[in-house]
Coordinates of C-alpha atoms in Angstrom, one line a residue:
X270 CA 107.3 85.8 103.1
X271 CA 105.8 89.1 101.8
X272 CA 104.8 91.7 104.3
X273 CA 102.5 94.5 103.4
X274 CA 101.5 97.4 105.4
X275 CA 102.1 100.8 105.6
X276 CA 105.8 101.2 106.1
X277 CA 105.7 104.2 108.4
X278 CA 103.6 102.7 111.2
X279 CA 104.0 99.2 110.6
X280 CA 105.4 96.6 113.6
X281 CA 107.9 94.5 112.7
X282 CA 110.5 92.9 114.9
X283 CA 113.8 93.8 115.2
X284 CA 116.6 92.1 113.3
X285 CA 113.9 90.0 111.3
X286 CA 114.1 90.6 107.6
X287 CA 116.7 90.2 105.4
X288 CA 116.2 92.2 102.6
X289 CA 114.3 95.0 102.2
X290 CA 112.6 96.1 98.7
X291 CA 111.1 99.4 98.1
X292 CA 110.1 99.8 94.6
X293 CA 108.7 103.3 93.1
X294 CA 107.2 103.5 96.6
X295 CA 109.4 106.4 98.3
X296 CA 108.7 109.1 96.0
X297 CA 105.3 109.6 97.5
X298 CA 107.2 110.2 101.1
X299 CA 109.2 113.0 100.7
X300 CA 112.9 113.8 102.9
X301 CA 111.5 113.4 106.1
X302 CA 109.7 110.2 106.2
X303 CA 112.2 108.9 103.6
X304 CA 114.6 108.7 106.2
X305 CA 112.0 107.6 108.5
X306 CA 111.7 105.1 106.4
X307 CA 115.6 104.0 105.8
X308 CA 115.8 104.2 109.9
X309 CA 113.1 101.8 109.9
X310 CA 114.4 99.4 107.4
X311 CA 117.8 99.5 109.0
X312 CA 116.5 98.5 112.4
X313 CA 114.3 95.8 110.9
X314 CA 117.0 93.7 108.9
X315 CA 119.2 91.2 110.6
X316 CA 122.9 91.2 110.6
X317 CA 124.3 92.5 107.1
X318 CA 120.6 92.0 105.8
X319 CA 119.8 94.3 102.4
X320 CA 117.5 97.4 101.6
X321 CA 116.9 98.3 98.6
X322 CA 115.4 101.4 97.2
X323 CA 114.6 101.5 93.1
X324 CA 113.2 105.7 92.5
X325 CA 112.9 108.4 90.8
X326 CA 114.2 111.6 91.8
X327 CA 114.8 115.2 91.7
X328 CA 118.3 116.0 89.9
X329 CA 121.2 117.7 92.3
X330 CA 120.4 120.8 90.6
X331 CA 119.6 123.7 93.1
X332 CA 118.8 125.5 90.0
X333 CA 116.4 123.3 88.2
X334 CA 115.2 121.7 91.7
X335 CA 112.6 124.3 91.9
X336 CA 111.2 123.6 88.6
X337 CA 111.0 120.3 88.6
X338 CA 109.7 119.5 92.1
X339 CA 106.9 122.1 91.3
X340 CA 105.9 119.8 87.8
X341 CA 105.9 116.8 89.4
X342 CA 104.8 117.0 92.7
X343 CA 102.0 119.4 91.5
X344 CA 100.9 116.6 88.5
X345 CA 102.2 113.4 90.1
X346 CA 100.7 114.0 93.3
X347 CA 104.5 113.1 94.8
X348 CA 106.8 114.0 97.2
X349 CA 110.2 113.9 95.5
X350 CA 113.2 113.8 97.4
X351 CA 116.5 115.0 95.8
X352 CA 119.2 112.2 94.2
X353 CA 121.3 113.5 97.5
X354 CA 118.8 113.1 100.0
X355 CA 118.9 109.3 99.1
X356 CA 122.7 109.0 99.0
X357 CA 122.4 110.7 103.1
X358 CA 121.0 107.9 103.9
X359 CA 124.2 105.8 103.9
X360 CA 125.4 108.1 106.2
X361 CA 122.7 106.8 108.7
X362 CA 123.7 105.2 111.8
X363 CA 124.4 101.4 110.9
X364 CA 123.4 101.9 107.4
X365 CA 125.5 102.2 104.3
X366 CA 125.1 102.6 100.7
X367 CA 126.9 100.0 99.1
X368 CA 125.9 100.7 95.6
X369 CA 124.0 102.9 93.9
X370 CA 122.9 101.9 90.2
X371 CA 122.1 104.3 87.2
X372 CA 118.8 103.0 85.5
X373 CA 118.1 106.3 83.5
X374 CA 118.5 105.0 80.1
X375 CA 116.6 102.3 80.8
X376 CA 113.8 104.6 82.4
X377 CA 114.3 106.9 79.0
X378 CA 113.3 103.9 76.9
X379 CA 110.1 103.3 79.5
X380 CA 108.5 106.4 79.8
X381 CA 109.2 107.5 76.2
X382 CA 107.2 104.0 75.2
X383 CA 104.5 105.0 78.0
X384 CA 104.5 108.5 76.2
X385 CA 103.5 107.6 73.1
X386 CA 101.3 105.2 73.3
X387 CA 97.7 106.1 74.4
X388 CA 96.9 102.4 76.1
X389 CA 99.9 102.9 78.8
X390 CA 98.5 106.5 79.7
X391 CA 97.9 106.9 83.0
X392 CA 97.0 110.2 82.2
X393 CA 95.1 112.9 80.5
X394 CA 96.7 112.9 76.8
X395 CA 99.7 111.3 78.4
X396 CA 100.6 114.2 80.2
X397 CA 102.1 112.5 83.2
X398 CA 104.1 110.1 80.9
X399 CA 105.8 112.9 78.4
X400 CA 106.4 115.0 81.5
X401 CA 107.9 112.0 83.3
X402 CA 110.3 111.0 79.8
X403 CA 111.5 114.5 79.2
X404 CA 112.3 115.3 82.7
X405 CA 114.4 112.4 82.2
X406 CA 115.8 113.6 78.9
X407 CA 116.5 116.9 80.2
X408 CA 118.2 115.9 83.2
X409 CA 116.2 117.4 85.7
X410 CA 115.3 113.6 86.9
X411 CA 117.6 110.7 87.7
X412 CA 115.9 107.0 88.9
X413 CA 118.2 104.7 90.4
X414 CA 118.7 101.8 92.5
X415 CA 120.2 102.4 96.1
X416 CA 121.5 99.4 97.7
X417 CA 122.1 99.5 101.2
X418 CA 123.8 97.3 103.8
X419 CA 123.1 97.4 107.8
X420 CA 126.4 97.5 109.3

């Protein structure tokens, strides 16, 4: 079953769900109610249930972290947490990351296609798609897959 609802204030039972999919969804929470979110998750799946968390981020960067939260939280209207911040949260109570998957080149290929042609824009002149691909490019973003296991 599906169940949809706003994941910070939704009820959900205990120990009831057994996997757990958040897709381009927790870049709009920022740190804190990302791991508000990953506590949440962890306390709603049963034994050795599954969260999974597909993302973009902000690359580890302290240097470039500046810059790059600034472009795309300004013109994405996001709330980007760092590639470490989503790692921590294996380090959760009862919560581990058993995998974490690398799906930039893949992403690359997504947003350059979104960039340069005008019926996927989402944006003025494609602003938000060429800022999303170069940023990718540039290595000042990284989108992954987290996979995570309650334990």
């Amino acid at each position: 079953r599906w169940i949809v609802g706003n994941v910070l204030d939704i009820d959900i039972p205990a120990s009831t769900i057994d996997g757990i999919i958040a897709i381009e969804m927790t870049e709009y929470l920022g740190n804190k109610n990302l791991k508000t979110l990953a506590t949440r998750a962890r306390d709603w799946l049963s034994a050795d249930g599954i969260f999974i968390i597909i993302s973009g981020s902000i690359a580890d960067d302290e240097k470039n972290y500046t810059k790059s939260a600034k472009l795309f939280n300004n013109f994405y209207k996001t709330k980007l947490s760092k590639t470490k911040e989503y790692r921590a949260l294996g380090e959760l109570p009862h919560l581990r990351l058993l995998k974490e998957i690398d799906l930039k080149k893949e992403m690359i290929t997504y947003w350059n296609l979104r960039a340069t042609n005008k019926i996927f824009w989402n944006s003025p002149q494609g602003i938000i798609e060429k800022l999303i691909a170069k940023a990718l490019m540039s290595g000042l973003a990284d989108y992954k897959a987290y996979v995570f296991q309650k334990k």
